PDB file of C-alpha atoms in Angstrom:
ATOM      1  CA  UNK A   1      -7.670 -49.262  10.801  1.00 95.00           C
ATOM      2  CA  UNK A   2      -4.176 -47.443  10.682  1.00 97.00           C
ATOM      3  CA  UNK A   3      -3.139 -45.299  13.822  1.00 98.00           C
ATOM      4  CA  UNK A   4      -0.371 -42.119  13.912  1.00 98.00           C
ATOM      5  CA  UNK A   5      -0.127 -40.711  17.128  1.00 98.00           C
ATOM      6  CA  UNK A   6       1.854 -37.278  17.462  1.00 97.00           C
ATOM      7  CA  UNK A   7       3.337 -37.146  21.096  1.00 97.00           C
ATOM      8  CA  UNK A   8       4.136 -33.505  21.844  1.00 95.00           C
ATOM      9  CA  UNK A   9       6.064 -31.657  24.617  1.00 93.00           C
ATOM     10  CA  UNK A  10       3.668 -28.614  23.731  1.00 90.00           C
ATOM     11  CA  UNK A  11       0.482 -27.950  25.759  1.00 89.00           C
ATOM     12  CA  UNK A  12      -2.150 -30.530  25.713  1.00 93.00           C
ATOM     13  CA  UNK A  13      -4.810 -27.608  24.909  1.00 91.00           C
ATOM     14  CA  UNK A  14      -3.895 -28.366  21.245  1.00 92.00           C
ATOM     15  CA  UNK A  15      -4.726 -31.664  21.262  1.00 94.00           C
ATOM     16  CA  UNK A  16      -6.677 -33.328  18.387  1.00 95.00           C
ATOM     17  CA  UNK A  17      -8.107 -36.563  17.154  1.00 96.00           C
ATOM     18  CA  UNK A  18      -9.215 -36.884  13.388  1.00 97.00           C
ATOM     19  CA  UNK A  19     -10.712 -40.203  11.872  1.00 97.00           C
ATOM     20  CA  UNK A  20     -10.126 -39.975   8.141  1.00 96.00           C
ATOM     21  CA  UNK A  21      -9.725 -42.083   4.749  1.00 96.00           C
ATOM     22  CA  UNK A  22      -6.597 -41.780   2.644  1.00 96.00           C
ATOM     23  CA  UNK A  23      -5.915 -43.738  -0.106  1.00 96.00           C
ATOM     24  CA  UNK A  24      -8.644 -46.343   0.767  1.00 96.00           C
ATOM     25  CA  UNK A  25      -7.378 -46.667   4.006  1.00 95.00           C
ATOM     26  CA  UNK A  26      -9.009 -45.625   7.216  1.00 97.00           C
ATOM     27  CA  UNK A  27      -6.816 -43.622   9.585  1.00 97.00           C
ATOM     28  CA  UNK A  28      -6.942 -42.215  13.259  1.00 97.00           C
ATOM     29  CA  UNK A  29      -4.672 -39.283  13.432  1.00 97.00           C
ATOM     30  CA  UNK A  30      -3.977 -37.745  17.108  1.00 97.00           C
ATOM     31  CA  UNK A  31      -1.860 -35.120  18.512  1.00 97.00           C
ATOM     32  CA  UNK A  32      -1.349 -35.372  22.340  1.00 97.00           C
ATOM     33  CA  UNK A  33       0.458 -32.694  24.222  1.00 95.00           C
ATOM     34  CA  UNK A  34       2.430 -33.521  27.647  1.00 95.00           C
ATOM     35  CA  UNK A  35       2.687 -30.170  28.820  1.00 93.00           C
ATOM     36  CA  UNK A  36       6.463 -30.274  28.981  1.00 92.00           C
ATOM     37  CA  UNK A  37       6.387 -33.328  31.202  1.00 94.00           C
ATOM     38  CA  UNK A  38       9.196 -35.434  29.848  1.00 95.00           C
ATOM     39  CA  UNK A  39       8.380 -38.454  32.163  1.00 96.00           C
ATOM     40  CA  UNK A  40       4.930 -38.730  30.986  1.00 97.00           C
ATOM     41  CA  UNK A  41       6.250 -38.231  27.286  1.00 97.00           C
ATOM     42  CA  UNK A  42       8.375 -41.149  27.915  1.00 97.00           C
ATOM     43  CA  UNK A  43       5.612 -43.153  29.521  1.00 98.00           C
ATOM     44  CA  UNK A  44       3.021 -42.163  26.720  1.00 98.00           C
ATOM     45  CA  UNK A  45       5.732 -43.190  23.773  1.00 98.00           C
ATOM     46  CA  UNK A  46       6.569 -46.710  25.492  1.00 98.00           C
ATOM     47  CA  UNK A  47       2.800 -47.174  25.992  1.00 98.00           C
ATOM     48  CA  UNK A  48       2.185 -46.947  22.303  1.00 98.00           C
ATOM     49  CA  UNK A  49       4.905 -48.929  21.169  1.00 98.00           C
ATOM     50  CA  UNK A  50       4.041 -51.763  19.314  1.00 97.00           C
ATOM     51  CA  UNK A  51       0.202 -50.671  19.451  1.00 97.00           C
ATOM     52  CA  UNK A  52       0.199 -47.852  16.334  1.00 98.00           C
ATOM     53  CA  UNK A  53       1.693 -47.768  13.005  1.00 97.00           C
ATOM     54  CA  UNK A  54       3.886 -44.343  13.330  1.00 98.00           C
ATOM     55  CA  UNK A  55       4.656 -42.170  16.422  1.00 98.00           C
ATOM     56  CA  UNK A  56       5.539 -38.609  15.617  1.00 97.00           C
ATOM     57  CA  UNK A  57       7.817 -36.603  17.745  1.00 96.00           C
ATOM     58  CA  UNK A  58       5.886 -33.035  18.580  1.00 94.00           C
ATOM     59  CA  UNK A  59       7.507 -30.020  20.126  1.00 91.00           C
ATOM     60  CA  UNK A  60      10.863 -31.281  19.405  1.00 92.00           C
ATOM     61  CA  UNK A  61      13.132 -32.368  16.735  1.00 93.00           C
ATOM     62  CA  UNK A  62      15.360 -35.499  17.060  1.00 95.00           C
ATOM     63  CA  UNK A  63      17.748 -33.820  14.586  1.00 95.00           C
ATOM     64  CA  UNK A  64      18.473 -30.335  13.570  1.00 94.00           C
ATOM     65  CA  UNK A  65      20.039 -29.930  10.121  1.00 93.00           C
ATOM     66  CA  UNK A  66      22.587 -27.691   8.175  1.00 93.00           C
ATOM     67  CA  UNK A  67      23.683 -28.902   4.535  1.00 90.00           C
ATOM     68  CA  UNK A  68      24.178 -32.658   4.622  1.00 90.00           C
ATOM     69  CA  UNK A  69      25.145 -32.598   8.373  1.00 93.00           C
ATOM     70  CA  UNK A  70      22.703 -33.274  10.893  1.00 93.00           C
ATOM     71  CA  UNK A  71      23.077 -33.053  14.773  1.00 95.00           C
ATOM     72  CA  UNK A  72      21.059 -35.442  17.036  1.00 96.00           C
ATOM     73  CA  UNK A  73      19.277 -33.337  20.247  1.00 96.00           C
ATOM     74  CA  UNK A  74      20.291 -35.362  22.924  1.00 96.00           C
ATOM     75  CA  UNK A  75      17.397 -34.654  25.088  1.00 95.00           C
ATOM     76  CA  UNK A  76      15.045 -35.864  22.175  1.00 96.00           C
ATOM     77  CA  UNK A  77      16.919 -39.115  21.908  1.00 97.00           C
ATOM     78  CA  UNK A  78      16.365 -39.769  25.488  1.00 96.00           C
ATOM     79  CA  UNK A  79      12.721 -39.345  25.184  1.00 97.00           C
ATOM     80  CA  UNK A  80      12.274 -42.106  22.810  1.00 97.00           C
ATOM     81  CA  UNK A  81      15.133 -44.612  24.000  1.00 96.00           C
ATOM     82  CA  UNK A  82      12.435 -47.171  25.316  1.00 95.00           C
ATOM     83  CA  UNK A  83      10.724 -47.522  22.006  1.00 97.00           C
ATOM     84  CA  UNK A  84      11.531 -50.831  20.153  1.00 96.00           C
ATOM     85  CA  UNK A  85       8.741 -51.802  17.759  1.00 96.00           C
ATOM     86  CA  UNK A  86       7.148 -48.521  16.175  1.00 97.00           C
ATOM     87  CA  UNK A  87       8.954 -46.059  13.798  1.00 97.00           C
ATOM     88  CA  UNK A  88       9.411 -42.698  15.211  1.00 97.00           C
ATOM     89  CA  UNK A  89       9.746 -39.566  13.029  1.00 97.00           C
ATOM     90  CA  UNK A  90      10.252 -35.925  13.521  1.00 96.00           C
ATOM     91  CA  UNK A  91       8.920 -34.505  10.238  1.00 96.00           C
ATOM     92  CA  UNK A  92      12.406 -33.869   9.200  1.00 96.00           C
ATOM     93  CA  UNK A  93      11.718 -35.998   5.974  1.00 96.00           C
ATOM     94  CA  UNK A  94       8.815 -33.747   5.002  1.00 97.00           C
ATOM     95  CA  UNK A  95      10.618 -30.514   5.866  1.00 96.00           C
ATOM     96  CA  UNK A  96      13.693 -31.738   3.620  1.00 95.00           C
ATOM     97  CA  UNK A  97      11.538 -32.779   0.676  1.00 97.00           C
ATOM     98  CA  UNK A  98       7.962 -31.660   0.522  1.00 98.00           C
ATOM     99  CA  UNK A  99       8.392 -28.306   1.904  1.00 97.00           C
ATOM    100  CA  UNK A 100      11.110 -27.612  -0.787  1.00 97.00           C
ATOM    101  CA  UNK A 101       8.877 -28.964  -3.670  1.00 98.00           C
ATOM    102  CA  UNK A 102       6.291 -26.562  -2.530  1.00 98.00           C
ATOM    103  CA  UNK A 103       8.446 -23.121  -2.397  1.00 98.00           C
ATOM    104  CA  UNK A 104      10.092 -24.114  -5.540  1.00 98.00           C
ATOM    105  CA  UNK A 105       7.735 -25.986  -7.856  1.00 98.00           C
ATOM    106  CA  UNK A 106       4.037 -26.161  -6.650  1.00 98.00           C
ATOM    107  CA  UNK A 107       3.208 -22.759  -5.077  1.00 98.00           C
ATOM    108  CA  UNK A 108       4.840 -20.656  -8.438  1.00 98.00           C
ATOM    109  CA  UNK A 109       3.484 -23.050 -10.799  1.00 98.00           C
ATOM    110  CA  UNK A 110       0.251 -23.924  -9.309  1.00 97.00           C
ATOM    111  CA  UNK A 111      -0.970 -21.262  -7.357  1.00 97.00           C
ATOM    112  CA  UNK A 112       0.945 -18.404  -8.986  1.00 97.00           C
ATOM    113  CA  UNK A 113       2.895 -17.594  -5.434  1.00 98.00           C
ATOM    114  CA  UNK A 114       6.729 -16.655  -6.277  1.00 97.00           C
ATOM    115  CA  UNK A 115       9.076 -15.970  -3.554  1.00 98.00           C
ATOM    116  CA  UNK A 116      11.772 -14.400  -6.101  1.00 98.00           C
ATOM    117  CA  UNK A 117      12.936 -10.993  -4.742  1.00 98.00           C
ATOM    118  CA  UNK A 118      10.562 -11.204  -1.862  1.00 98.00           C
ATOM    119  CA  UNK A 119      11.632 -10.337   1.880  1.00 98.00           C
ATOM    120  CA  UNK A 120      11.093 -13.588   3.839  1.00 98.00           C
ATOM    121  CA  UNK A 121      12.003 -13.956   7.503  1.00 98.00           C
ATOM    122  CA  UNK A 122      12.672 -17.853   8.189  1.00 98.00           C
ATOM    123  CA  UNK A 123      12.509 -17.829  12.265  1.00 97.00           C
ATOM    124  CA  UNK A 124      14.756 -20.841  12.444  1.00 96.00           C
ATOM    125  CA  UNK A 125      16.612 -22.447   9.310  1.00 96.00           C
ATOM    126  CA  UNK A 126      18.308 -25.418  11.303  1.00 95.00           C
ATOM    127  CA  UNK A 127      14.891 -26.862  12.386  1.00 94.00           C
ATOM    128  CA  UNK A 128      13.961 -26.425   8.398  1.00 96.00           C
ATOM    129  CA  UNK A 129      17.177 -26.352   6.109  1.00 96.00           C
ATOM    130  CA  UNK A 130      15.280 -27.571   3.266  1.00 96.00           C
ATOM    131  CA  UNK A 131      13.282 -24.457   3.316  1.00 97.00           C
ATOM    132  CA  UNK A 132      16.056 -22.416   3.696  1.00 98.00           C
ATOM    133  CA  UNK A 133      17.416 -23.832   0.705  1.00 97.00           C
ATOM    134  CA  UNK A 134      14.623 -23.245  -1.093  1.00 98.00           C
ATOM    135  CA  UNK A 135      13.921 -19.838  -0.300  1.00 98.00           C
ATOM    136  CA  UNK A 136      17.550 -18.972  -1.537  1.00 98.00           C
ATOM    137  CA  UNK A 137      17.237 -20.992  -4.810  1.00 98.00           C
ATOM    138  CA  UNK A 138      13.780 -19.175  -5.231  1.00 98.00           C
ATOM    139  CA  UNK A 139      15.608 -16.049  -5.170  1.00 98.00           C
ATOM    140  CA  UNK A 140      14.030 -14.621  -2.078  1.00 98.00           C
ATOM    141  CA  UNK A 141      15.727 -11.992   0.242  1.00 98.00           C
ATOM    142  CA  UNK A 142      16.263 -14.269   3.180  1.00 98.00           C
ATOM    143  CA  UNK A 143      16.814 -13.556   6.932  1.00 98.00           C
ATOM    144  CA  UNK A 144      17.621 -16.508   8.971  1.00 98.00           C
ATOM    145  CA  UNK A 145      16.487 -15.658  12.369  1.00 97.00           C
ATOM    146  CA  UNK A 146      17.928 -18.459  14.664  1.00 95.00           C
ATOM    147  CA  UNK A 147      20.060 -16.652  16.740  1.00 94.00           C
ATOM    148  CA  UNK A 148      17.370 -13.900  17.573  1.00 95.00           C
ATOM    149  CA  UNK A 149      14.908 -16.499  18.364  1.00 93.00           C
ATOM    150  CA  UNK A 150      16.526 -19.400  19.861  1.00 89.00           C
ATOM    151  CA  UNK A 151      19.200 -17.426  21.526  1.00 89.00           C
ATOM    152  CA  UNK A 152      17.861 -13.836  21.987  1.00 91.00           C
ATOM    153  CA  UNK A 153      20.979 -12.764  20.343  1.00 92.00           C
ATOM    154  CA  UNK A 154      20.415 -10.136  17.714  1.00 94.00           C
ATOM    155  CA  UNK A 155      22.718 -11.674  14.746  1.00 92.00           C
ATOM    156  CA  UNK A 156      21.578 -11.746  11.683  1.00 92.00           C
ATOM    157  CA  UNK A 157      22.520 -14.564   9.072  1.00 96.00           C
ATOM    158  CA  UNK A 158      21.796 -14.206   5.503  1.00 96.00           C
ATOM    159  CA  UNK A 159      23.471 -16.631   3.477  1.00 96.00           C
ATOM    160  CA  UNK A 160      23.624 -20.488   3.816  1.00 97.00           C
ATOM    161  CA  UNK A 161      27.338 -20.732   3.801  1.00 96.00           C
ATOM    162  CA  UNK A 162      27.039 -18.796   7.230  1.00 96.00           C
ATOM    163  CA  UNK A 163      24.290 -21.015   8.726  1.00 96.00           C
ATOM    164  CA  UNK A 164      26.295 -24.240   7.864  1.00 96.00           C
ATOM    165  CA  UNK A 165      29.881 -22.897   9.225  1.00 95.00           C
ATOM    166  CA  UNK A 166      28.161 -21.570  12.423  1.00 94.00           C
ATOM    167  CA  UNK A 167      26.147 -24.845  12.613  1.00 94.00           C
ATOM    168  CA  UNK A 168      29.134 -27.076  12.602  1.00 95.00           C
ATOM    169  CA  UNK A 169      30.748 -24.908  15.027  1.00 94.00           C
ATOM    170  CA  UNK A 170      27.786 -24.585  17.583  1.00 93.00           C
ATOM    171  CA  UNK A 171      25.419 -27.244  17.095  1.00 94.00           C
ATOM    172  CA  UNK A 172      27.472 -30.168  18.470  1.00 95.00           C
ATOM    173  CA  UNK A 173      27.341 -28.233  21.773  1.00 93.00           C
ATOM    174  CA  UNK A 174      23.968 -26.737  21.836  1.00 92.00           C
ATOM    175  CA  UNK A 175      22.257 -29.923  20.896  1.00 94.00           C
ATOM    176  CA  UNK A 176      23.528 -31.403  24.249  1.00 94.00           C
ATOM    177  CA  UNK A 177      21.794 -28.512  26.330  1.00 90.00           C
ATOM    178  CA  UNK A 178      18.438 -28.898  27.663  1.00 88.00           C
ATOM    179  CA  UNK A 179      16.161 -28.376  24.999  1.00 86.00           C
ATOM    180  CA  UNK A 180      13.791 -25.962  26.933  1.00 82.00           C
ATOM    181  CA  UNK A 181      16.656 -23.496  26.883  1.00 81.00           C
ATOM    182  CA  UNK A 182      16.245 -23.446  22.927  1.00 79.00           C
ATOM    183  CA  UNK A 183      12.481 -24.087  22.436  1.00 81.00           C
ATOM    184  CA  UNK A 184       9.526 -23.100  23.873  1.00 75.00           C
ATOM    185  CA  UNK A 185       7.614 -26.092  25.520  1.00 75.00           C
ATOM    186  CA  UNK A 186       4.636 -26.580  27.454  1.00 70.00           C
ATOM    187  CA  UNK A 187       2.649 -23.780  28.530  1.00 72.00           C
ATOM    188  CA  UNK A 188       5.253 -21.490  27.069  1.00 72.00           C
ATOM    189  CA  UNK A 189       4.162 -22.352  23.877  1.00 72.00           C
ATOM    190  CA  UNK A 190       0.853 -20.498  24.450  1.00 75.00           C
ATOM    191  CA  UNK A 191       2.488 -17.009  25.809  1.00 82.00           C
ATOM    192  CA  UNK A 192       3.055 -14.470  23.136  1.00 89.00           C
ATOM    193  CA  UNK A 193       6.039 -12.118  24.047  1.00 91.00           C
ATOM    194  CA  UNK A 194       6.909  -9.856  20.875  1.00 93.00           C
ATOM    195  CA  UNK A 195      10.407  -9.731  20.470  1.00 92.00           C
ATOM    196  CA  UNK A 196      12.668  -8.132  17.695  1.00 96.00           C
ATOM    197  CA  UNK A 197       9.490  -6.424  15.937  1.00 96.00           C
ATOM    198  CA  UNK A 198      11.952  -4.638  13.489  1.00 97.00           C
ATOM    199  CA  UNK A 199      12.266  -8.186  11.624  1.00 97.00           C
ATOM    200  CA  UNK A 200       8.555  -8.877  11.397  1.00 98.00           C
ATOM    201  CA  UNK A 201       8.058  -5.292   9.956  1.00 97.00           C
ATOM    202  CA  UNK A 202      10.765  -5.921   7.451  1.00 98.00           C
ATOM    203  CA  UNK A 203       9.549  -9.231   6.121  1.00 98.00           C
ATOM    204  CA  UNK A 204       6.769  -9.839   3.527  1.00 98.00           C
ATOM    205  CA  UNK A 205       6.675 -13.426   4.379  1.00 98.00           C
ATOM    206  CA  UNK A 206       6.948 -15.221   7.987  1.00 98.00           C
ATOM    207  CA  UNK A 207       8.107 -18.521   7.349  1.00 98.00           C
ATOM    208  CA  UNK A 208       9.075 -21.746   9.481  1.00 97.00           C
ATOM    209  CA  UNK A 209       8.132 -23.326  12.902  1.00 95.00           C
ATOM    210  CA  UNK A 210       4.706 -21.698  14.019  1.00 95.00           C
ATOM    211  CA  UNK A 211       5.487 -21.667  17.648  1.00 92.00           C
ATOM    212  CA  UNK A 212       8.569 -19.496  17.201  1.00 93.00           C
ATOM    213  CA  UNK A 213       6.356 -17.226  14.999  1.00 96.00           C
ATOM    214  CA  UNK A 214       3.646 -17.165  17.537  1.00 94.00           C
ATOM    215  CA  UNK A 215       5.669 -16.660  20.538  1.00 94.00           C
ATOM    216  CA  UNK A 216       7.494 -13.412  19.041  1.00 95.00           C
ATOM    217  CA  UNK A 217       4.980 -11.917  16.561  1.00 97.00           C
ATOM    218  CA  UNK A 218       3.861  -8.109  17.222  1.00 97.00           C
ATOM    219  CA  UNK A 219       0.389  -6.856  17.484  1.00 97.00           C
ATOM    220  CA  UNK A 220       0.677  -5.847  13.686  1.00 97.00           C
ATOM    221  CA  UNK A 221       1.049  -8.324  10.775  1.00 98.00           C
ATOM    222  CA  UNK A 222      -0.843  -6.225   8.242  1.00 97.00           C
ATOM    223  CA  UNK A 223      -0.069  -7.470   4.621  1.00 97.00           C
ATOM    224  CA  UNK A 224       2.285 -10.394   5.881  1.00 98.00           C
ATOM    225  CA  UNK A 225       1.855 -13.848   4.395  1.00 98.00           C
ATOM    226  CA  UNK A 226       2.461 -16.629   7.027  1.00 98.00           C
ATOM    227  CA  UNK A 227       3.989 -19.909   5.487  1.00 98.00           C
ATOM    228  CA  UNK A 228       3.820 -22.604   8.406  1.00 97.00           C
ATOM    229  CA  UNK A 229       2.116 -25.671   9.817  1.00 92.00           C
ATOM    230  CA  UNK A 230       0.616 -26.700  13.138  1.00 91.00           C
ATOM    231  CA  UNK A 231      -2.087 -24.284  12.747  1.00 93.00           C
ATOM    232  CA  UNK A 232      -5.557 -24.501  15.021  1.00 93.00           C
ATOM    233  CA  UNK A 233      -8.620 -22.743  14.384  1.00 94.00           C
ATOM    234  CA  UNK A 234      -7.827 -20.311  17.272  1.00 94.00           C
ATOM    235  CA  UNK A 235      -4.287 -19.835  15.615  1.00 95.00           C
ATOM    236  CA  UNK A 236      -6.045 -18.847  12.497  1.00 96.00           C
ATOM    237  CA  UNK A 237      -8.227 -16.260  13.955  1.00 97.00           C
ATOM    238  CA  UNK A 238      -5.659 -14.649  15.896  1.00 97.00           C
ATOM    239  CA  UNK A 239      -3.309 -14.261  12.621  1.00 97.00           C
ATOM    240  CA  UNK A 240      -6.794 -12.783  11.143  1.00 98.00           C
ATOM    241  CA  UNK A 241      -7.063 -10.395  13.852  1.00 97.00           C
ATOM    242  CA  UNK A 242      -3.300  -8.947  13.565  1.00 97.00           C
ATOM    243  CA  UNK A 243      -4.052  -8.199   9.822  1.00 98.00           C
ATOM    244  CA  UNK A 244      -2.273 -11.374   7.970  1.00 98.00           C
ATOM    245  CA  UNK A 245      -3.236 -11.165   4.301  1.00 98.00           C
ATOM    246  CA  UNK A 246      -2.360 -14.859   3.727  1.00 98.00           C
ATOM    247  CA  UNK A 247      -2.011 -18.158   5.358  1.00 98.00           C
ATOM    248  CA  UNK A 248      -0.004 -21.000   3.427  1.00 98.00           C
ATOM    249  CA  UNK A 249       0.115 -24.399   5.340  1.00 97.00           C
ATOM    250  CA  UNK A 250       2.184 -27.165   3.867  1.00 95.00           C
ATOM    251  CA  UNK A 251      -0.634 -29.583   3.833  1.00 91.00           C
ATOM    252  CA  UNK A 252      -4.669 -29.302   3.827  1.00 89.00           C
ATOM    253  CA  UNK A 253      -6.745 -28.494   6.966  1.00 90.00           C
ATOM    254  CA  UNK A 254      -8.163 -31.656   8.589  1.00 92.00           C
ATOM    255  CA  UNK A 255     -11.421 -31.104  10.543  1.00 91.00           C
ATOM    256  CA  UNK A 256     -10.089 -27.782  11.379  1.00 88.00           C
ATOM    257  CA  UNK A 257      -6.422 -28.687  11.972  1.00 91.00           C
ATOM    258  CA  UNK A 258      -3.085 -28.273   9.860  1.00 91.00           C
ATOM    259  CA  UNK A 259      -1.418 -31.182  11.477  1.00 93.00           C
ATOM    260  CA  UNK A 260       2.640 -30.798  12.026  1.00 94.00           C
ATOM    261  CA  UNK A 261       4.814 -32.509   9.844  1.00 96.00           C
ATOM    262  CA  UNK A 262       5.690 -35.256  11.942  1.00 96.00           C
ATOM    263  CA  UNK A 263       1.964 -36.354  11.543  1.00 96.00           C
ATOM    264  CA  UNK A 264       2.389 -35.715   7.940  1.00 96.00           C
ATOM    265  CA  UNK A 265       5.237 -37.935   8.079  1.00 97.00           C
ATOM    266  CA  UNK A 266       4.067 -40.693  10.042  1.00 97.00           C
ATOM    267  CA  UNK A 267       1.054 -40.934   7.650  1.00 97.00           C
ATOM    268  CA  UNK A 268       3.431 -41.363   4.943  1.00 97.00           C
ATOM    269  CA  UNK A 269       5.387 -44.037   6.547  1.00 97.00           C
ATOM    270  CA  UNK A 270       2.170 -45.839   7.313  1.00 97.00           C
ATOM    271  CA  UNK A 271       0.931 -45.679   3.810  1.00 97.00           C
ATOM    272  CA  UNK A 272       4.036 -46.770   2.408  1.00 96.00           C
ATOM    273  CA  UNK A 273       4.518 -49.686   4.833  1.00 93.00           C
ATOM    274  CA  UNK A 274       7.659 -49.077   5.559  1.00 91.00           C
ATOM    275  CA  UNK A 275       9.663 -48.595   9.106  1.00 88.00           C
ATOM    276  CA  UNK A 276      12.404 -46.366   8.312  1.00 88.00           C
ATOM    277  CA  UNK A 277      13.271 -42.945   6.199  1.00 91.00           C
ATOM    278  CA  UNK A 278      12.041 -42.386   2.739  1.00 96.00           C
ATOM    279  CA  UNK A 279      13.874 -41.028   0.093  1.00 96.00           C
ATOM    280  CA  UNK A 280      13.082 -37.228  -0.934  1.00 96.00           C
ATOM    281  CA  UNK A 281      11.326 -37.819  -3.928  1.00 97.00           C
ATOM    282  CA  UNK A 282       9.544 -40.769  -2.102  1.00 98.00           C
ATOM    283  CA  UNK A 283       8.173 -38.346   0.264  1.00 98.00           C
ATOM    284  CA  UNK A 284       6.904 -36.095  -2.520  1.00 98.00           C
ATOM    285  CA  UNK A 285       5.492 -38.864  -4.186  1.00 98.00           C
ATOM    286  CA  UNK A 286       3.426 -40.172  -1.489  1.00 97.00           C
ATOM    287  CA  UNK A 287       2.240 -36.885  -0.386  1.00 97.00           C
ATOM    288  CA  UNK A 288       0.883 -36.237  -3.808  1.00 97.00           C
ATOM    289  CA  UNK A 289      -0.634 -39.740  -4.099  1.00 97.00           C
ATOM    290  CA  UNK A 290      -2.443 -39.137  -0.845  1.00 96.00           C
ATOM    291  CA  UNK A 291      -3.920 -35.687  -2.263  1.00 95.00           C
ATOM    292  CA  UNK A 292      -2.117 -33.483   0.059  1.00 96.00           C
ATOM    293  CA  UNK A 293      -1.716 -30.154  -0.964  1.00 96.00           C
ATOM    294  CA  UNK A 294      -1.028 -26.945   0.566  1.00 97.00           C
ATOM    295  CA  UNK A 295      -3.647 -24.848   2.404  1.00 96.00           C
ATOM    296  CA  UNK A 296      -3.704 -21.235   1.035  1.00 97.00           C
ATOM    297  CA  UNK A 297      -6.238 -19.106   2.560  1.00 97.00           C
ATOM    298  CA  UNK A 298      -6.873 -15.242   2.288  1.00 97.00           C
ATOM    299  CA  UNK A 299      -7.411 -13.820   6.085  1.00 97.00           C
ATOM    300  CA  UNK A 300      -7.629 -10.403   5.070  1.00 96.00           C
ATOM    301  CA  UNK A 301      -8.667  -8.266   2.153  1.00 85.00           C
ATOM    302  CA  UNK A 302      -5.253  -6.209   0.429  1.00 73.00           C
TER     303      UNK A 302
END
């Protein structure tokens, strides 16, 4: 039996364990939250090292990306410094390939969901640069919310060129800062503190990291489409209560849970037998072979 464990800096209230079969292989897929405790995080990944098939980094990315450049987050590298034998993935491979494929190919052609001309708020583009590129190529009116939601500064970015230039200037510095200054960890992931509601009102589609969407979303999301991942049944009900029309997750539900991209990447790595990163086409091929398809759920009537 293969075992993939996502160790997260997020809240342990979101923990989940699933046993399933994928391509004839039995899998245990597990998410363990450490409530923002970095010492506990390091101890847990070192305990798992050599005993599981892949370790996913949850609640933090190892890299932020903009164009061909990627910037390692110092705090993330410190967390996994003691891991020697088991591959560690942060979901970046899936975000940069599968999520682009869904927006440009699968959703328009297989589900009739086009983003051309639609107003999209992507809450963080350097966390999901592949998604940012895909929305632009799909013809969406895209607003990148990095400054708003990571730094609380109302600076809109509407072009990939701007994202790349500012990333080159700022990320070498910001990736050295304590991660908790840039992203909610532990119990903060459970808090909802609406911010910049006009951006949510403007957008037809809310996309990207669900913890950022959830933390800053306003009470009224009537008619919106949410394209994201890392969704629990409680999250689904919260979106339904706020009037969200359509929920799209980039992979199917497993026993009520849409696991994070680092979990999906860990499963793909375990299936492939590889220990390092795969190419973009290989991620797409393995996701299709595994039968992973987006979950598309109508939460409220039009």
